[in-house]
Short mmCIF file of C-alpha atoms in Angstrom, two decimals:
data_model
loop_
_atom_site.label_atom_id
_atom_site.label_comp_id
_atom_site.label_asym_id
_atom_site.label_seq_id
_atom_site.Cartn_x
_atom_site.Cartn_y
_atom_site.Cartn_z
CA MET A 1 23.85 40.58 22.48
CA LYS A 2 22.84 37.69 24.70
CA ARG A 3 25.77 35.48 25.63
CA GLU A 4 25.79 31.78 26.40
CA PRO A 5 25.97 31.23 30.17
CA PHE A 6 29.31 29.76 31.22
CA LEU A 7 29.10 28.25 34.68
CA TYR A 8 32.44 28.20 36.45
CA GLN A 9 33.10 26.33 39.66
CA SER A 10 35.54 27.85 42.10
CA ALA A 11 35.94 28.47 45.81
CA CYS A 12 36.31 31.52 48.00
CA LYS A 13 39.98 32.40 48.54
CA GLU A 14 39.31 33.76 51.99
CA CYS A 15 36.99 31.26 53.63
CA GLY A 16 36.96 28.15 51.44
CA VAL A 17 33.27 27.95 50.46
CA VAL A 18 32.69 26.24 47.12
CA LEU A 19 30.78 28.46 44.72
CA SER A 20 29.96 28.77 41.10
CA TYR A 21 29.26 31.80 38.99
CA ASP A 22 28.38 32.68 35.46
CA LYS A 23 31.55 33.83 33.76
CA SER A 24 29.69 35.24 30.79
CA ASP A 25 28.16 37.83 33.11
CA THR A 26 30.12 40.98 32.47
CA TYR A 27 27.89 43.28 34.48
CA HIS A 28 27.87 41.92 38.01
CA HIS A 29 30.43 41.41 40.72
CA TYR A 30 30.12 38.20 42.71
CA TYR A 31 30.74 38.15 46.45
CA CYS A 32 31.17 35.21 48.79
CA PRO A 33 27.91 34.50 50.67
CA ARG A 34 29.77 33.57 53.86
CA CYS A 35 32.61 36.06 54.25
CA GLY A 36 31.78 38.76 51.71
CA ALA A 37 35.04 38.52 49.72
CA LEU A 38 34.97 39.62 46.09
CA VAL A 39 34.89 36.36 44.18
CA TYR A 40 34.58 37.37 40.57
CA ALA A 41 34.46 40.50 38.49
CA SER A 42 34.64 40.21 34.76
CA GLY A 43 37.81 41.48 33.08
CA GLU A 44 38.00 43.89 30.16
CA ARG A 45 38.81 42.85 26.61
CA PHE A 46 42.47 42.06 26.08
CA ILE A 47 42.93 44.84 23.55
CA ARG A 48 41.96 47.47 26.12
CA VAL A 49 44.37 46.05 28.69
CA ILE A 50 47.08 45.98 26.02
CA ILE A 51 46.51 49.64 25.16
CA MET A 52 46.71 50.66 28.82
CA ALA A 53 49.83 48.58 29.47
CA LEU A 54 51.47 49.99 26.33
CA SER A 55 50.77 53.59 27.22
CA ALA A 56 52.09 52.92 30.72
CA LEU A 57 55.29 51.55 29.22
CA ILE A 58 55.67 54.41 26.75
CA ALA A 59 55.33 56.91 29.59
CA PHE A 60 57.64 54.95 31.84
CA PHE A 61 60.96 55.15 30.00
CA PRO A 62 61.20 58.92 29.64
CA THR A 63 59.98 59.25 33.25
CA LEU A 64 63.09 57.47 34.47
CA PHE A 65 65.36 60.14 33.00
CA MET A 66 63.26 63.26 33.41
CA PRO A 67 63.78 65.48 36.43
CA ILE A 68 61.02 65.23 39.04
CA LEU A 69 62.09 67.93 41.48
CA THR A 70 64.51 70.85 41.51
CA LEU A 71 65.86 72.48 44.63
CA GLU A 72 67.73 75.79 44.63
CA MET A 73 69.73 76.77 47.66
CA ALA A 74 72.22 79.61 47.87
CA ASP A 75 72.88 79.66 44.10
CA GLN A 76 73.39 75.91 43.91
CA THR A 77 70.80 73.85 42.06
CA VAL A 78 70.07 70.16 42.49
CA SER A 79 67.49 68.31 40.48
CA THR A 80 66.82 64.62 40.48
CA THR A 81 65.15 61.89 38.45
CA LEU A 82 63.45 58.72 39.64
CA LEU A 83 66.53 56.78 38.64
CA GLY A 84 68.83 59.42 40.13
CA VAL A 85 67.26 58.91 43.55
CA VAL A 86 68.20 55.25 43.48
CA ARG A 87 71.71 55.92 42.14
CA GLN A 88 72.35 58.50 44.84
CA ILE A 89 71.43 56.04 47.59
CA PHE A 90 73.76 53.44 46.13
CA ASN A 91 76.58 56.00 45.98
CA GLU A 92 75.94 57.01 49.52
CA GLY A 93 76.47 53.42 50.66
CA ASN A 94 72.96 52.12 51.27
CA PRO A 95 72.50 49.41 48.65
CA ALA A 96 69.76 47.70 50.67
CA ILE A 97 67.55 50.79 50.71
CA GLY A 98 68.43 51.61 47.12
CA LEU A 99 67.39 48.14 46.07
CA MET A 100 64.14 48.38 48.03
CA VAL A 101 63.20 51.71 46.46
CA GLY A 102 64.36 50.76 42.97
CA MET A 103 62.62 47.40 42.92
CA THR A 104 59.28 48.26 44.50
CA GLY A 105 58.99 51.77 43.07
CA MET A 106 60.09 51.15 39.48
CA MET A 107 61.33 47.71 38.43
CA ILE A 108 58.36 45.63 39.61
CA PRO A 109 55.69 47.86 38.01
CA LEU A 110 57.77 47.89 34.82
CA LEU A 111 58.11 44.12 34.83
CA MET A 112 54.39 43.68 35.46
CA MET A 113 53.48 45.76 32.41
CA THR A 114 56.00 43.89 30.26
CA LEU A 115 54.64 40.53 31.40
CA LEU A 116 51.06 41.64 30.67
CA LEU A 117 52.05 42.51 27.12
CA LEU A 118 53.98 39.26 26.62
CA MET A 119 50.92 37.30 27.69
CA LEU A 120 48.12 39.32 26.11
CA ILE A 121 49.48 40.37 22.71
CA PRO A 122 49.80 36.77 21.44
CA LEU A 123 46.44 35.87 22.98
CA HIS A 124 44.80 38.79 21.25
CA PHE A 125 45.98 37.36 17.94
CA ARG A 126 44.74 33.95 19.05
CA GLN A 127 48.20 32.48 19.50
CA ARG A 128 49.25 30.66 22.62
CA PRO A 129 52.10 32.66 24.19
CA LEU A 130 55.34 30.82 24.98
CA HIS A 131 55.69 29.88 28.65
CA LEU A 132 52.27 31.31 29.52
CA ARG A 133 52.16 29.50 32.86
CA ALA A 134 55.61 30.69 33.91
CA LEU A 135 54.90 34.28 32.84
CA PHE A 136 51.64 34.30 34.73
CA GLN A 137 53.19 32.89 37.88
CA ILE A 138 55.88 35.58 37.87
CA TYR A 139 53.20 38.23 37.30
CA SER A 140 51.01 37.07 40.15
CA SER A 141 53.89 36.79 42.60
CA LEU A 142 54.96 40.36 41.77
CA ARG A 143 51.49 41.83 42.16
CA ARG A 144 51.66 42.72 45.83
CA TRP A 145 55.20 44.10 45.73
CA GLY A 146 54.65 46.92 43.27
CA MET A 147 54.66 50.24 45.12
CA ALA A 148 54.90 52.92 42.46
CA GLU A 149 51.95 54.75 44.03
CA VAL A 150 53.81 55.02 47.34
CA TYR A 151 56.81 56.43 45.48
CA LEU A 152 54.58 58.98 43.78
CA ILE A 153 52.98 60.21 47.01
CA SER A 154 56.37 60.41 48.69
CA ILE A 155 57.36 63.15 46.22
CA PRO A 156 54.88 65.83 47.46
CA VAL A 157 55.51 64.72 51.05
CA SER A 158 59.25 65.28 50.72
CA MET A 159 58.60 68.62 49.04
CA ILE A 160 57.05 69.88 52.25
CA LYS A 161 60.05 68.59 54.15
CA LEU A 162 62.42 70.30 51.72
CA ASP A 163 60.47 73.54 51.65
CA THR A 164 62.49 75.18 54.41
CA MET A 165 65.81 74.47 52.67
CA GLY A 166 65.37 76.51 49.52
CA ASP A 167 63.28 77.13 46.43
CA LEU A 168 61.51 74.06 45.15
CA SER A 169 59.85 73.33 41.86
CA ILE A 170 58.06 70.29 40.46
CA ASP A 171 59.35 69.13 37.09
CA PRO A 172 57.55 67.39 34.20
CA GLY A 173 58.88 63.97 35.26
CA PHE A 174 56.48 64.02 38.18
CA TYR A 175 53.42 64.50 35.98
CA LEU A 176 54.54 61.84 33.56
CA PHE A 177 55.04 59.44 36.46
CA PHE A 178 51.49 60.25 37.58
CA TYR A 179 50.23 59.44 34.09
CA PHE A 180 52.18 56.18 34.08
CA LEU A 181 50.61 55.23 37.38
CA ILE A 182 47.06 55.84 36.17
CA CYS A 183 47.63 53.64 33.09
CA PHE A 184 49.31 51.02 35.26
CA TYR A 185 46.41 50.96 37.69
CA ILE A 186 43.77 50.67 34.99
CA ALA A 187 45.67 47.90 33.21
CA VAL A 188 45.98 45.86 36.41
CA LEU A 189 42.34 46.49 37.27
CA TRP A 190 41.02 45.51 33.85
CA PHE A 191 43.08 42.39 33.56
CA ASN A 192 41.33 39.31 34.89
CA PRO A 193 43.81 36.43 35.26
CA ASP A 194 41.47 33.59 34.46
CA ASP A 195 40.63 35.08 31.09
CA LEU A 196 44.12 33.83 30.13
CA TRP A 197 42.77 30.29 30.06
CA HIS A 198 39.22 30.87 28.94
CA GLY A 199 40.09 33.35 26.31
CA ASP A 200 38.91 36.63 25.10
CA ALA A 201 36.07 34.68 23.51
CA LEU A 202 33.52 35.85 26.05
CA ALA A 203 34.27 39.46 25.45
CA HIS A 204 34.02 39.32 21.68
CA MET B 1 22.09 27.14 55.81
CA HIS B 2 25.42 25.36 55.62
CA LEU B 3 27.68 26.09 52.68
CA LEU B 4 29.91 23.37 51.30
CA THR B 5 33.62 24.06 51.73
CA ASP B 6 36.48 22.96 49.52
CA ILE B 7 37.71 20.48 52.16
CA GLU B 8 34.28 18.81 52.37
CA ALA B 9 34.06 18.72 48.60
CA GLY B 10 37.53 17.18 48.31
CA LYS B 11 38.82 20.02 46.15
CA THR B 12 41.85 22.29 46.18
CA LEU B 13 41.69 25.89 45.02
CA CYS B 14 44.56 27.37 43.04
CA LEU B 15 45.36 30.74 44.64
CA GLU B 16 46.95 32.02 41.44
CA CYS B 17 44.18 31.43 38.92
CA GLU B 18 41.19 30.40 41.08
CA TRP B 19 40.69 27.07 39.39
CA LEU B 20 39.31 24.23 41.47
CA SER B 21 41.36 21.04 41.10
CA ASP B 22 40.81 17.66 42.76
CA GLU B 23 42.30 17.23 46.20
CA ASP B 24 44.92 14.68 45.09
CA GLU B 25 46.46 16.98 42.45
CA ARG B 26 49.83 18.52 43.34
CA THR B 27 49.78 21.22 40.68
CA CYS B 28 46.90 23.24 39.31
CA THR B 29 45.41 21.54 36.28
CA GLN B 30 44.77 24.93 34.68
CA CYS B 31 47.85 27.09 35.28
CA GLY B 32 50.42 24.63 36.61
CA ALA B 33 51.13 26.40 39.89
CA ARG B 34 51.83 24.26 42.96
CA ILE B 35 48.65 23.96 44.97
CA HIS B 36 47.84 23.16 48.58
CA GLN B 37 44.42 22.97 50.16
CA ARG B 38 45.67 25.37 52.85
CA LYS B 39 48.91 27.34 52.71
CA PRO B 40 51.60 25.03 54.14
CA PHE B 41 52.86 25.92 57.65
CA SER B 42 50.74 29.04 57.43
CA LEU B 43 50.39 29.75 61.15
CA LEU B 44 53.99 28.88 61.97
CA ARG B 45 55.31 31.17 59.26
CA THR B 46 52.93 33.99 60.18
CA TRP B 47 53.93 33.79 63.86
CA SER B 48 57.62 33.93 62.92
CA TYR B 49 57.33 36.87 60.53
CA THR B 50 55.12 38.80 62.94
CA ILE B 51 57.44 38.38 65.90
CA ALA B 52 60.49 39.22 63.77
CA ALA B 53 58.72 42.35 62.49
CA LEU B 54 57.97 43.42 66.05
CA LEU B 55 61.65 43.04 66.97
CA PHE B 56 62.80 45.11 63.98
CA LEU B 57 60.40 47.88 64.95
CA ILE B 58 62.44 48.55 68.10
CA PRO B 59 65.61 49.81 66.37
CA ALA B 60 63.41 51.38 63.70
CA ASN B 61 61.90 53.70 66.29
CA LEU B 62 64.99 54.33 68.40
CA LEU B 63 67.66 54.95 65.75
CA PRO B 64 67.71 58.03 63.52
CA MET B 65 65.79 57.71 60.26
CA MET B 66 68.03 60.21 58.56
CA VAL B 67 71.00 62.34 59.46
CA ILE B 68 71.01 65.91 58.18
CA THR B 69 74.39 67.63 58.08
CA LYS B 70 74.03 71.42 58.01
CA LEU B 71 77.21 73.49 57.92
CA GLY B 72 79.21 70.62 59.40
CA ILE B 73 76.80 69.83 62.23
CA ASP B 74 75.13 66.40 62.24
CA GLU B 75 71.52 66.18 63.27
CA GLY B 76 69.78 62.82 63.56
CA ASN B 77 66.02 62.43 63.44
CA THR B 78 64.04 59.43 64.63
CA ILE B 79 60.63 58.75 63.13
CA LEU B 80 58.86 60.42 66.04
CA GLU B 81 61.16 63.46 65.90
CA GLY B 82 60.34 63.76 62.21
CA VAL B 83 56.64 63.90 63.06
CA ILE B 84 57.27 66.51 65.76
CA TYR B 85 59.28 68.56 63.26
CA PHE B 86 56.29 68.80 60.92
CA VAL B 87 53.85 69.64 63.69
CA ARG B 88 56.14 72.39 65.02
CA HIS B 89 56.51 73.89 61.56
CA GLY B 90 52.78 74.18 61.18
CA GLU B 91 52.43 71.25 58.76
CA MET B 92 49.96 69.43 60.96
CA SER B 93 48.44 67.36 58.16
CA ILE B 94 51.75 65.99 56.88
CA GLY B 95 52.80 65.28 60.46
CA ILE B 96 49.64 63.25 60.90
CA ILE B 97 50.16 61.40 57.60
CA ILE B 98 53.70 60.40 58.55
CA PHE B 99 52.58 59.51 62.08
CA ILE B 100 49.83 57.24 60.74
CA ALA B 101 51.95 55.69 57.98
CA SER B 102 55.08 55.10 60.04
CA ILE B 103 53.91 54.49 63.58
CA ILE B 104 50.21 53.62 63.70
CA VAL B 105 50.03 51.39 60.60
CA PRO B 106 52.94 49.07 61.49
CA LEU B 107 51.76 48.68 65.09
CA PHE B 108 48.15 48.19 64.01
CA LYS B 109 49.24 45.56 61.46
CA ILE B 110 51.18 43.62 64.06
CA ALA B 111 48.32 43.79 66.56
CA ALA B 112 45.90 42.66 63.84
CA LEU B 113 48.17 39.76 62.87
CA PHE B 114 48.29 38.58 66.49
CA PHE B 115 44.50 38.74 66.61
CA LEU B 116 44.18 36.73 63.37
CA LEU B 117 46.69 34.17 64.61
CA LEU B 118 44.78 33.71 67.85
CA VAL B 119 41.45 33.36 66.04
CA ALA B 120 42.90 30.69 63.73
CA GLN B 121 44.96 28.92 66.38
CA LEU B 122 42.26 28.71 69.03
CA GLY B 123 39.42 28.17 66.58
CA ILE B 124 37.36 31.17 67.70
CA THR B 125 35.11 30.79 64.68
CA ASP B 126 32.56 33.43 65.67
CA GLN B 127 35.33 36.01 65.20
CA ALA B 128 36.25 34.66 61.78
CA LYS B 129 34.13 37.17 59.87
CA ASN B 130 35.67 40.11 61.72
CA GLY B 131 39.04 38.49 61.22
CA VAL B 132 38.68 38.25 57.46
CA ARG B 133 37.65 41.92 57.28
CA LEU B 134 40.70 42.88 59.29
CA PHE B 135 42.85 40.70 57.04
CA ARG B 136 41.60 42.47 53.91
CA LEU B 137 42.32 45.83 55.52
CA ILE B 138 45.92 45.07 56.48
CA GLU B 139 46.54 43.48 53.10
CA ARG B 140 45.56 46.76 51.51
CA ILE B 141 47.35 49.29 53.70
CA GLY B 142 50.57 47.33 54.21
CA LYS B 143 52.68 48.97 51.54
CA TRP B 144 51.88 52.53 52.65
CA SER B 145 54.10 52.21 55.68
CA LEU B 146 57.06 52.33 53.31
CA LEU B 147 56.18 55.96 52.56
CA ASP B 148 58.80 57.26 54.97
CA ILE B 149 61.55 55.20 53.32
CA PHE B 150 60.73 56.74 49.94
CA VAL B 151 60.74 60.21 51.50
CA VAL B 152 64.18 59.58 53.01
CA ALA B 153 65.39 58.34 49.62
CA ILE B 154 64.23 61.52 47.87
CA MET B 155 65.72 63.69 50.62
CA ILE B 156 69.08 61.96 50.19
CA ALA B 157 69.02 62.57 46.46
CA MET B 158 67.89 66.18 46.70
CA VAL B 159 69.94 67.56 49.55
CA GLN B 160 73.48 67.32 48.24
CA PHE B 161 75.06 70.75 48.62
CA GLN B 162 78.60 69.73 49.57
CA ASN B 163 79.51 71.80 52.62
CA LEU B 164 76.21 73.56 53.05
CA ALA B 165 73.87 70.66 53.71
CA SER B 166 73.61 66.96 53.02
CA VAL B 167 71.37 64.09 54.11
CA LYS B 168 72.32 60.49 54.89
CA ALA B 169 70.12 57.54 55.73
CA GLY B 170 70.21 56.54 59.40
CA GLY B 171 70.12 53.05 60.86
CA ALA B 172 66.37 53.16 61.33
CA ALA B 173 65.71 53.33 57.59
CA PHE B 174 67.03 49.83 57.06
CA ALA B 175 65.41 48.38 60.19
CA PHE B 176 62.09 50.00 59.36
CA GLY B 177 62.16 48.74 55.77
CA VAL B 178 62.84 45.21 56.98
CA ALA B 179 60.04 45.45 59.56
CA VAL B 180 57.52 46.54 56.92
CA PHE B 181 58.61 43.76 54.56
CA LEU B 182 58.26 41.22 57.36
CA THR B 183 54.70 42.32 58.11
CA MET B 184 53.90 42.02 54.39
CA MET B 185 55.40 38.51 54.33
CA ALA B 186 53.37 37.64 57.43
CA THR B 187 50.17 38.79 55.73
CA GLU B 188 51.04 36.77 52.67
CA ALA B 189 51.81 33.65 54.73
CA PHE B 190 48.52 33.84 56.62
CA ASP B 191 45.68 31.75 55.26
CA PRO B 192 42.36 33.35 56.32
CA ARG B 193 40.49 30.13 55.56
CA LEU B 194 42.07 28.59 58.67
CA MET B 195 39.88 30.87 60.77
CA PHE B 196 36.73 29.30 59.32
CA ASP B 197 37.84 25.67 59.18
CA LYS B 198 36.88 24.74 62.72
CA GLU B 199 33.32 25.97 62.26
CA LYS B 200 30.87 23.29 63.37
CA THR B 201 28.87 21.75 60.57
#
């Protein structure tokens, strides 16, 4: 289906050159002619982003309470969950580090998915969401502080560190967290912020 | 060929939603975010965060990252000692990962930030294109330096065997976390467009 061209004027975020591109073009990526920054890549349809964000959320809650690692050492067994890691650091008297890990590793990704759903579900049904501007501003300020992927990679790294202490095993929580992260990544990648104001119309 | 910039066109770009508003608008006419043609006090803020980050890296490298208590004996490990531990135990690749994430990346980021600040401050516009590439790189790798903090967190949670062995966070964990956050704030405060602005038309 041939779409109506929709010329959009913007500027490069990284060097300030004024440019315009065709927003109805869903096939090409646009790069800045001066500095090479990615200027525009079309987003996916809202419904696909919603499905990804939802499956991330559904995977997320059980992940919090499922064991990720178990360590056996001289007939004592310790296993921990994502949430348990944070609780243990608080108990041990390091609230600053606990807060850092808890916020960047879990709370911010969770909040981002929730905000996506709050914005996109009404838009999908052609309703204007309440406080769209405020929701979007919170979302975009959180974007760079989500570090769930760093948390995930730190699990295998600490396994190698723990290896000399006793018998280690990976628990299902780890795999579910991995699944959450994939959904999270795809949802963030597919979501194009300025579709919020110009609607899903182009994608339909 | 000269390309028109937002300043010449009298426009202000919203960094949140990429909408181009007129220069005299205070908030974005599309999403309502506060807009500025260039990030306010960008260079001043970037200088401050960068220097503060550099200062926090000193205790981060000298103090122990975590303290392992085995059968009543405390054993502190700095970041570098942690790397050496892995290399000695034949885990060369993990040693290298931790070394890159915890030592090379933070230092590289700070060096890169100083370079960007000098390019913008002194108007070395022929370095602007290299600068913006460097900026994109440090924006992307910034969060990975927190890897070691997450590892320490997991170690603390896992190694709790009362008298046999336990792990506590050392002073470096906090200092290192703060240093990484400061470099991320510095990257966020830096406006790469300032490197191009002095380009002759």
